[in-house]
mmCIF file of C-alpha atoms in Angstrom:
data_model
loop_
_atom_site.group_PDB
_atom_site.id
_atom_site.type_symbol
_atom_site.label_atom_id
_atom_site.label_comp_id
_atom_site.label_asym_id
_atom_site.label_seq_id
_atom_site.Cartn_x
_atom_site.Cartn_y
_atom_site.Cartn_z
ATOM 1 C CA MET V 193 -180.269 82.192 -149.543
ATOM 2 C CA THR V 194 -177.169 80.035 -149.163
ATOM 3 C CA ARG V 195 -178.899 78.514 -146.140
ATOM 4 C CA GLY V 196 -181.628 77.349 -148.521
ATOM 5 C CA LEU V 197 -178.976 75.602 -150.627
ATOM 6 C CA TYR V 198 -177.694 73.773 -147.577
ATOM 7 C CA THR V 199 -181.189 72.749 -146.456
ATOM 8 C CA ALA V 200 -181.979 71.380 -149.923
ATOM 9 C CA TYR V 201 -178.665 69.497 -149.897
ATOM 10 C CA THR V 202 -179.505 67.798 -146.602
ATOM 11 C CA GLY V 203 -182.796 66.682 -148.162
ATOM 12 C CA MET V 204 -180.984 65.161 -151.151
ATOM 13 C CA TYR V 205 -178.401 63.473 -148.915
ATOM 14 C CA ASN V 206 -181.147 62.045 -146.673
ATOM 15 C CA GLU V 207 -183.104 60.640 -149.611
ATOM 16 C CA GLN V 208 -179.936 59.081 -151.042
ATOM 17 C CA LYS V 209 -179.373 57.219 -147.767
ATOM 18 C CA ARG V 210 -182.993 56.029 -147.756
ATOM 19 C CA LEU V 211 -182.616 54.862 -151.350
ATOM 20 C CA ASP V 212 -179.492 52.867 -150.422
ATOM 21 C CA ILE V 213 -181.420 51.018 -147.713
ATOM 22 C CA ILE V 214 -184.382 50.285 -150.017
ATOM 23 C CA SER V 215 -182.007 49.011 -152.709
ATOM 24 C CA ASN V 216 -180.365 46.677 -150.195
ATOM 25 C CA ASN V 217 -183.783 45.349 -149.154
ATOM 26 C CA LEU V 218 -184.740 44.659 -152.758
ATOM 27 C CA ALA V 219 -181.416 42.959 -153.425
ATOM 28 C CA ASN V 220 -182.102 40.609 -150.492
ATOM 29 C CA SER V 221 -185.801 39.987 -151.173
ATOM 30 C CA ALA V 222 -184.996 36.351 -152.063
ATOM 31 C CA THR V 223 -182.438 35.837 -149.272
ATOM 32 C CA ILE V 224 -183.549 33.153 -146.818
ATOM 33 C CA GLY V 225 -184.377 34.539 -143.384
ATOM 34 C CA TYR V 226 -183.424 38.124 -144.290
ATOM 35 C CA LYS V 227 -185.010 40.853 -142.173
ATOM 36 C CA GLU V 228 -186.014 44.185 -143.637
ATOM 37 C CA GLU V 229 -184.143 47.350 -142.714
ATOM 38 C CA GLN V 230 -186.086 50.568 -142.241
ATOM 39 C CA VAL V 231 -185.059 54.150 -141.577
ATOM 40 C CA THR V 232 -186.512 57.241 -139.938
ATOM 41 C CA SER V 233 -185.800 60.892 -140.667
ATOM 42 C CA GLN V 234 -185.515 63.744 -138.213
ATOM 43 C CA ALA V 235 -184.720 67.443 -138.264
ATOM 44 C CA PHE V 236 -181.458 68.899 -137.066
ATOM 45 C CA LYS V 237 -181.778 70.905 -133.874
ATOM 46 C CA GLU V 238 -183.051 74.399 -134.543
ATOM 47 C CA MET V 239 -180.648 77.306 -134.128
ATOM 48 C CA LEU V 240 -181.574 80.695 -132.671
ATOM 49 C CA THR V 241 -180.576 83.353 -135.219
ATOM 50 C CA TYR V 242 -179.513 86.931 -134.448
ATOM 51 C CA LYS V 243 -179.092 90.205 -136.227
ATOM 52 C CA ILE V 244 -175.473 91.194 -135.645
ATOM 53 C CA ARG V 245 -174.554 94.923 -135.544
ATOM 54 C CA ASP V 246 -177.731 95.938 -137.353
ATOM 55 C CA ARG V 247 -177.439 99.679 -138.120
ATOM 56 C CA SER V 248 -181.220 100.073 -137.978
ATOM 57 C CA ASN V 249 -181.169 99.016 -134.372
ATOM 58 C CA GLY V 250 -178.217 100.846 -132.906
ATOM 59 C CA PHE V 251 -175.649 98.052 -133.399
ATOM 60 C CA VAL V 252 -177.506 95.802 -130.964
ATOM 61 C CA ASP V 253 -177.562 92.031 -131.421
ATOM 62 C CA GLU V 254 -181.220 91.053 -131.654
ATOM 63 C CA PRO V 255 -182.785 87.554 -131.831
ATOM 64 C CA ILE V 256 -184.992 87.212 -134.894
ATOM 65 C CA GLY V 257 -186.265 83.646 -134.495
ATOM 66 C CA ARG V 258 -185.284 80.048 -134.973
ATOM 67 C CA MET V 259 -183.883 78.440 -138.113
ATOM 68 C CA SER V 260 -183.945 74.787 -139.147
ATOM 69 C CA LEU V 261 -180.747 73.259 -140.526
ATOM 70 C CA GLY V 262 -182.558 70.667 -142.630
ATOM 71 C CA VAL V 263 -183.195 66.944 -142.296
ATOM 72 C CA LYS V 264 -181.008 63.958 -141.411
ATOM 73 C CA ILE V 265 -181.262 60.199 -140.955
ATOM 74 C CA GLY V 266 -182.710 59.599 -137.511
ATOM 75 C CA GLU V 267 -182.379 55.862 -136.989
ATOM 76 C CA THR V 268 -181.776 52.760 -139.082
ATOM 77 C CA TYR V 269 -183.442 49.707 -137.576
ATOM 78 C CA THR V 270 -184.342 46.122 -138.460
ATOM 79 C CA ASP V 271 -187.875 44.740 -138.709
ATOM 80 C CA TYR V 272 -187.737 41.244 -137.162
ATOM 81 C CA THR V 273 -191.268 40.177 -138.094
ATOM 82 C CA GLN V 274 -191.492 36.650 -139.450
ATOM 83 C CA GLY V 275 -191.312 36.005 -143.184
ATOM 84 C CA SER V 276 -193.435 33.545 -145.139
ATOM 85 C CA PHE V 277 -192.608 29.819 -145.235
ATOM 86 C CA LYS V 278 -191.561 27.995 -148.371
ATOM 87 C CA VAL V 279 -192.082 24.240 -148.652
ATOM 88 C CA THR V 280 -188.896 22.506 -149.848
ATOM 89 C CA GLY V 281 -189.385 18.899 -148.764
ATOM 90 C CA ASN V 282 -185.680 18.769 -147.881
ATOM 91 C CA LYS V 283 -185.327 17.232 -144.411
ATOM 92 C CA LEU V 284 -182.275 19.370 -143.685
ATOM 93 C CA ASP V 285 -184.183 22.607 -144.354
ATOM 94 C CA LEU V 286 -185.514 24.061 -141.109
ATOM 95 C CA ALA V 287 -187.657 27.097 -140.373
ATOM 96 C CA LEU V 288 -188.453 28.778 -137.063
ATOM 97 C CA GLU V 289 -192.077 29.594 -136.345
ATOM 98 C CA GLY V 290 -192.094 32.302 -133.703
ATOM 99 C CA THR V 291 -189.186 34.009 -132.012
ATOM 100 C CA GLY V 292 -185.588 32.890 -131.677
ATOM 101 C CA PHE V 293 -182.472 32.204 -133.713
ATOM 102 C CA PHE V 294 -180.361 29.208 -134.626
ATOM 103 C CA ASN V 295 -176.930 29.207 -132.936
ATOM 104 C CA ILE V 296 -174.027 28.995 -135.369
ATOM 105 C CA GLU V 297 -170.358 28.328 -134.606
ATOM 106 C CA TYR V 298 -168.615 30.846 -136.836
ATOM 107 C CA ALA V 299 -164.892 30.611 -137.580
ATOM 108 C CA SER V 300 -163.091 33.803 -138.638
ATOM 109 C CA LYS V 301 -160.212 33.916 -141.123
ATOM 110 C CA SER V 302 -157.828 33.612 -138.187
ATOM 111 C CA ARG V 303 -159.808 30.479 -137.134
ATOM 112 C CA ASN V 304 -161.180 32.092 -133.983
ATOM 113 C CA ALA V 305 -164.568 30.562 -133.186
ATOM 114 C CA SER V 306 -167.525 32.583 -131.913
ATOM 115 C CA THR V 307 -171.292 32.136 -131.696
ATOM 116 C CA LYS V 308 -173.470 33.948 -134.219
ATOM 117 C CA TYR V 309 -177.216 33.811 -134.785
ATOM 118 C CA THR V 310 -179.389 33.340 -137.860
ATOM 119 C CA ARG V 311 -182.911 32.642 -139.110
ATOM 120 C CA ASP V 312 -181.522 30.968 -142.226
ATOM 121 C CA GLY V 313 -182.291 27.263 -141.806
ATOM 122 C CA SER V 314 -180.827 25.880 -145.040
ATOM 123 C CA PHE V 315 -178.453 23.263 -143.622
ATOM 124 C CA SER V 316 -176.539 20.315 -145.056
ATOM 125 C CA ILE V 317 -174.239 17.534 -143.819
ATOM 126 C CA ASN V 318 -170.512 17.992 -144.482
ATOM 127 C CA ASN V 319 -167.835 15.331 -144.991
ATOM 128 C CA GLU V 320 -167.446 14.990 -141.227
ATOM 129 C CA GLY V 321 -171.145 14.240 -140.772
ATOM 130 C CA MET V 322 -171.817 17.626 -139.115
ATOM 131 C CA LEU V 323 -174.839 19.818 -139.754
ATOM 132 C CA VAL V 324 -173.518 23.035 -141.318
ATOM 133 C CA THR V 325 -174.734 26.205 -143.034
ATOM 134 C CA GLU V 326 -174.212 26.952 -146.713
ATOM 135 C CA ASP V 327 -170.946 28.683 -145.727
ATOM 136 C CA GLY V 328 -169.699 25.638 -143.805
ATOM 137 C CA ASP V 329 -170.299 26.990 -140.290
ATOM 138 C CA TYR V 330 -171.559 24.508 -137.706
ATOM 139 C CA LEU V 331 -175.130 24.402 -136.399
ATOM 140 C CA LEU V 332 -174.986 24.120 -132.620
ATOM 141 C CA GLY V 333 -177.057 21.875 -130.396
ATOM 142 C CA GLU V 334 -177.334 21.758 -126.620
ATOM 143 C CA ASN V 335 -174.184 19.583 -126.591
ATOM 144 C CA GLY V 336 -172.194 21.450 -129.237
ATOM 145 C CA ARG V 337 -171.845 20.508 -132.902
ATOM 146 C CA ILE V 338 -174.528 18.145 -134.216
ATOM 147 C CA GLN V 339 -173.158 15.014 -135.888
ATOM 148 C CA ILE V 340 -175.318 12.734 -138.003
ATOM 149 C CA PRO V 341 -174.299 9.073 -138.574
ATOM 150 C CA SER V 342 -173.561 8.283 -142.202
ATOM 151 C CA GLY V 343 -176.663 7.394 -144.225
ATOM 152 C CA ALA V 344 -179.066 7.941 -141.332
ATOM 153 C CA GLU V 345 -182.548 9.339 -141.884
ATOM 154 C CA VAL V 346 -182.854 12.678 -140.119
ATOM 155 C CA VAL V 347 -186.034 13.747 -138.371
ATOM 156 C CA VAL V 348 -186.387 17.017 -136.437
ATOM 157 C CA ASP V 349 -189.456 17.623 -134.282
ATOM 158 C CA GLU V 350 -190.962 21.020 -133.455
ATOM 159 C CA LEU V 351 -188.983 21.231 -130.205
ATOM 160 C CA GLY V 352 -185.719 20.948 -132.129
ATOM 161 C CA ASN V 353 -184.901 17.372 -131.117
ATOM 162 C CA VAL V 354 -182.775 15.769 -133.838
ATOM 163 C CA TYR V 355 -183.256 12.048 -134.484
ATOM 164 C CA ALA V 356 -181.080 9.858 -136.720
ATOM 165 C CA ASP V 357 -182.767 6.547 -137.564
ATOM 166 C CA GLU V 358 -185.148 7.197 -134.640
ATOM 167 C CA GLN V 359 -182.253 7.661 -132.184
ATOM 168 C CA LEU V 360 -182.001 11.013 -130.393
ATOM 169 C CA VAL V 361 -178.759 12.722 -131.404
ATOM 170 C CA ASP V 362 -179.080 16.189 -129.877
ATOM 171 C CA LYS V 363 -181.438 19.121 -129.487
ATOM 172 C CA ILE V 364 -180.956 22.227 -131.626
ATOM 173 C CA LYS V 365 -180.015 25.195 -129.474
ATOM 174 C CA LEU V 366 -182.334 28.168 -129.980
ATOM 175 C CA SER V 367 -181.613 31.589 -128.531
ATOM 176 C CA ASP V 368 -183.679 34.730 -128.207
ATOM 177 C CA PHE V 369 -182.950 38.179 -126.768
ATOM 178 C CA GLU V 370 -184.749 40.567 -124.444
ATOM 179 C CA ASP V 371 -183.971 43.527 -126.729
ATOM 180 C CA TYR V 372 -183.161 43.123 -130.416
ATOM 181 C CA ASN V 373 -181.495 46.543 -130.409
ATOM 182 C CA TYR V 374 -178.461 44.701 -129.047
ATOM 183 C CA LEU V 375 -178.219 42.567 -132.183
ATOM 184 C CA LYS V 376 -176.080 43.711 -135.105
ATOM 185 C CA LYS V 377 -175.929 42.352 -138.624
ATOM 186 C CA PHE V 378 -172.635 40.561 -139.061
ATOM 187 C CA GLY V 379 -172.724 39.454 -142.697
ATOM 188 C CA GLU V 380 -173.318 36.065 -144.339
ATOM 189 C CA ASN V 381 -176.926 36.322 -143.104
ATOM 190 C CA LEU V 382 -175.724 36.197 -139.483
ATOM 191 C CA TYR V 383 -176.246 38.397 -136.430
ATOM 192 C CA THR V 384 -173.900 39.051 -133.545
ATOM 193 C CA ALA V 385 -174.812 40.109 -130.013
ATOM 194 C CA VAL V 386 -173.154 43.313 -128.767
ATOM 195 C CA ASP V 387 -172.340 44.347 -125.205
ATOM 196 C CA GLY V 388 -175.508 44.641 -123.146
ATOM 197 C CA ALA V 389 -177.433 41.886 -124.931
ATOM 198 C CA THR V 390 -179.496 39.695 -122.596
ATOM 199 C CA GLU V 391 -179.914 36.202 -124.032
ATOM 200 C CA LYS V 392 -182.808 33.911 -123.239
ATOM 201 C CA THR V 393 -184.034 30.564 -124.539
ATOM 202 C CA GLY V 394 -185.902 30.805 -127.826
ATOM 203 C CA ASP V 395 -189.459 29.452 -127.834
ATOM 204 C CA GLY V 396 -189.885 29.163 -131.593
ATOM 205 C CA LYS V 397 -191.100 25.906 -133.099
ATOM 206 C CA VAL V 398 -188.897 24.138 -135.641
ATOM 207 C CA ARG V 399 -190.555 23.188 -138.928
ATOM 208 C CA GLN V 400 -188.697 20.519 -140.917
ATOM 209 C CA GLY V 401 -188.843 20.692 -144.706
ATOM 210 C CA TYR V 402 -189.542 24.451 -144.748
ATOM 211 C CA LEU V 403 -187.480 27.610 -145.168
ATOM 212 C CA GLU V 404 -188.380 31.049 -143.859
ATOM 213 C CA MET V 405 -188.116 33.564 -146.683
ATOM 214 C CA SER V 406 -187.332 37.263 -146.255
ATOM 215 C CA ASN V 407 -190.024 39.555 -144.852
ATOM 216 C CA ILE V 408 -189.558 42.014 -147.725
ATOM 217 C CA ASN V 409 -192.697 43.181 -149.533
ATOM 218 C CA VAL V 410 -191.259 43.923 -152.986
ATOM 219 C CA ILE V 411 -194.255 46.006 -154.122
ATOM 220 C CA SER V 412 -194.116 48.222 -151.021
ATOM 221 C CA GLU V 413 -190.374 48.697 -151.462
ATOM 222 C CA MET V 414 -190.825 49.701 -155.109
ATOM 223 C CA VAL V 415 -193.524 52.226 -154.183
ATOM 224 C CA GLU V 416 -191.252 53.622 -151.467
ATOM 225 C CA MET V 417 -188.394 53.855 -153.980
ATOM 226 C CA ILE V 418 -190.570 55.959 -156.309
ATOM 227 C CA THR V 419 -191.556 58.223 -153.388
ATOM 228 C CA VAL V 420 -187.919 58.717 -152.417
ATOM 229 C CA SER V 421 -186.946 59.488 -156.027
ATOM 230 C CA ARG V 422 -189.636 62.164 -156.244
ATOM 231 C CA ALA V 423 -188.494 63.722 -152.971
ATOM 232 C CA TYR V 424 -184.896 63.746 -154.227
ATOM 233 C CA GLU V 425 -185.977 65.478 -157.447
ATOM 234 C CA SER V 426 -187.881 68.116 -155.432
ATOM 235 C CA SER V 427 -184.786 68.978 -153.393
ATOM 236 C CA GLN V 428 -182.765 69.047 -156.598
ATOM 237 C CA LYS V 429 -185.166 71.594 -158.114
ATOM 238 C CA VAL V 430 -184.813 73.750 -154.990
ATOM 239 C CA VAL V 431 -181.036 73.767 -155.474
ATOM 240 C CA GLN V 432 -181.454 74.738 -159.126
ATOM 241 C CA THR V 433 -183.891 77.532 -158.196
ATOM 242 C CA MET V 434 -181.541 78.868 -155.526
ATOM 243 C CA ASP V 435 -178.617 78.727 -157.925
ATOM 244 C CA SER V 436 -180.557 80.678 -160.551
ATOM 245 C CA SER V 437 -181.592 83.315 -157.989
ATOM 246 C CA LEU V 438 -178.018 83.725 -156.778
ATOM 247 C CA GLU V 439 -176.819 84.129 -160.353
ATOM 248 C CA LYS V 440 -179.363 86.892 -160.982
ATOM 249 C CA ALA V 441 -178.399 88.626 -157.734
ATOM 250 C CA VAL V 442 -174.697 88.557 -158.667
ATOM 251 C CA ASN V 443 -175.392 89.926 -162.153
ATOM 252 C CA LEU V 444 -177.627 92.634 -160.686
ATOM 253 C CA GLY V 445 -174.813 93.631 -158.352
ATOM 254 C CA LYS V 446 -172.450 94.063 -161.287
ATOM 255 C CA LEU V 447 -174.815 96.635 -162.796
#
């Protein structure tokens, strides 16, 4: 019976983790370029159970079958499908149609620079004339940081070529990866490549004056949240039923 309590607990714990992920998706439904996180569930490995020193069987250990230890989170993964485009009319807003990521020069608190990746194309020009993200990190081109002459009109074609007053300045560097399982969310809407990642040239088309929104379907997430809540309540009722049964068994033993 105590095994039933544990199994119900694993169900509650699993649903709580799923609810955390859904809540994070909903919180980022309006985040530019955000990619939905999803989760799978799986059972713990089954255990072969035995009768130990059973008097009815001459003190012989005897297998009586297999027992499940409940459910657990199997895998948390990211859905990289493209989100919808929003028209902004801002010439420094860029969206990627297809695969690939913008390359960003990220500076840590200790001022160590490293390359990160993003689908968030909301850029601006800083005081130095460089194209930067909302957090001040530099957008990278084929030749490094992209500098725009003061007051110049910026035009970006679908190949990522950046023109200032009709003069070619640089080409935006786009990167893609053979396996997205080697990408990890870094924070600030950025991704970082981990050991084993194989980088290749991104073939996405750049759309000027657009932003790619998140790929979150709010209605689907809300429905999933209700489903998870109901599953959590079911496991909770199992715990309450087990607790009541144990209480009756203890009281019966006192008689």
